[in-house]
């Protein structure tokens, strides 16, 4: 193989490694919440080609975001807050009745039509930090519908 061929193969391997390390966040949503609410849960699917550690989630809509871990398939599982979470290669879900992203001390009204930014901070195996931002879709009614009052 000549030098040009070897360089092209090397570039292909580097590009494949970079593609695997990419983190995507999808299906990000939450219910409406009033400003001053003690808490509100958000849900998301994280996908990554390589293992990573979720070290923080931040938003201007709350004082802090807790990573709450719970496995509803395990009867002994109790929801608990973790400081950081190992994210394996593939998909990790934060979903209704499972692990969630809990906004603590909501600082602004969260209503349909007004997306809420969430910033995910992840560290790869070498400790390099990556930040990925997603817009939370707010779904549901603000207050009780008139038919339910």
Short mmCIF file of N, CA and C in Angstrom, two decimals, residues 69-80 97-99:
data_model
loop_
_atom_site.label_atom_id
_atom_site.label_comp_id
_atom_site.label_asym_id
_atom_site.label_seq_id
_atom_site.Cartn_x
_atom_site.Cartn_y
_atom_site.Cartn_z
N UNK A 69 -32.34 7.79 39.18
CA UNK A 69 -32.23 6.46 38.58
C UNK A 69 -33.25 5.52 39.23
N UNK A 70 -33.97 4.79 38.37
CA UNK A 70 -34.96 3.81 38.83
C UNK A 70 -35.20 2.81 37.72
N UNK A 71 -35.22 1.53 38.05
CA UNK A 71 -35.54 0.48 37.09
C UNK A 71 -36.89 -0.12 37.46
N UNK A 72 -37.96 0.24 36.74
CA UNK A 72 -39.30 -0.26 37.09
C UNK A 72 -39.46 -1.77 36.92
N UNK A 73 -38.53 -2.42 36.20
CA UNK A 73 -38.61 -3.88 36.03
C UNK A 73 -38.08 -4.62 37.25
N UNK A 74 -37.36 -3.90 38.11
CA UNK A 74 -36.77 -4.51 39.31
C UNK A 74 -37.62 -4.12 40.52
N UNK A 75 -38.34 -5.08 41.12
CA UNK A 75 -39.21 -4.76 42.25
C UNK A 75 -38.49 -4.15 43.44
N UNK A 76 -37.19 -4.38 43.57
CA UNK A 76 -36.45 -3.83 44.70
C UNK A 76 -35.87 -2.44 44.40
N UNK A 77 -36.03 -1.97 43.16
CA UNK A 77 -35.49 -0.68 42.77
C UNK A 77 -36.28 0.46 43.40
N UNK A 78 -35.56 1.39 43.98
CA UNK A 78 -36.15 2.59 44.58
C UNK A 78 -35.52 3.79 43.87
N UNK A 79 -36.32 4.74 43.39
CA UNK A 79 -35.73 5.91 42.73
C UNK A 79 -34.73 6.62 43.66
N UNK A 80 -33.56 6.93 43.11
CA UNK A 80 -32.55 7.63 43.91
C UNK A 80 -31.72 8.56 43.02
N UNK A 97 -42.09 6.81 34.68
CA UNK A 97 -42.09 5.65 35.59
C UNK A 97 -40.74 4.94 35.67
N UNK A 98 -39.68 5.55 35.14
CA UNK A 98 -38.34 4.98 35.21
C UNK A 98 -37.36 6.04 35.67
N UNK A 99 -36.16 5.99 35.16
CA UNK A 99 -35.18 7.03 35.46
C UNK A 99 -35.64 8.34 34.82
#
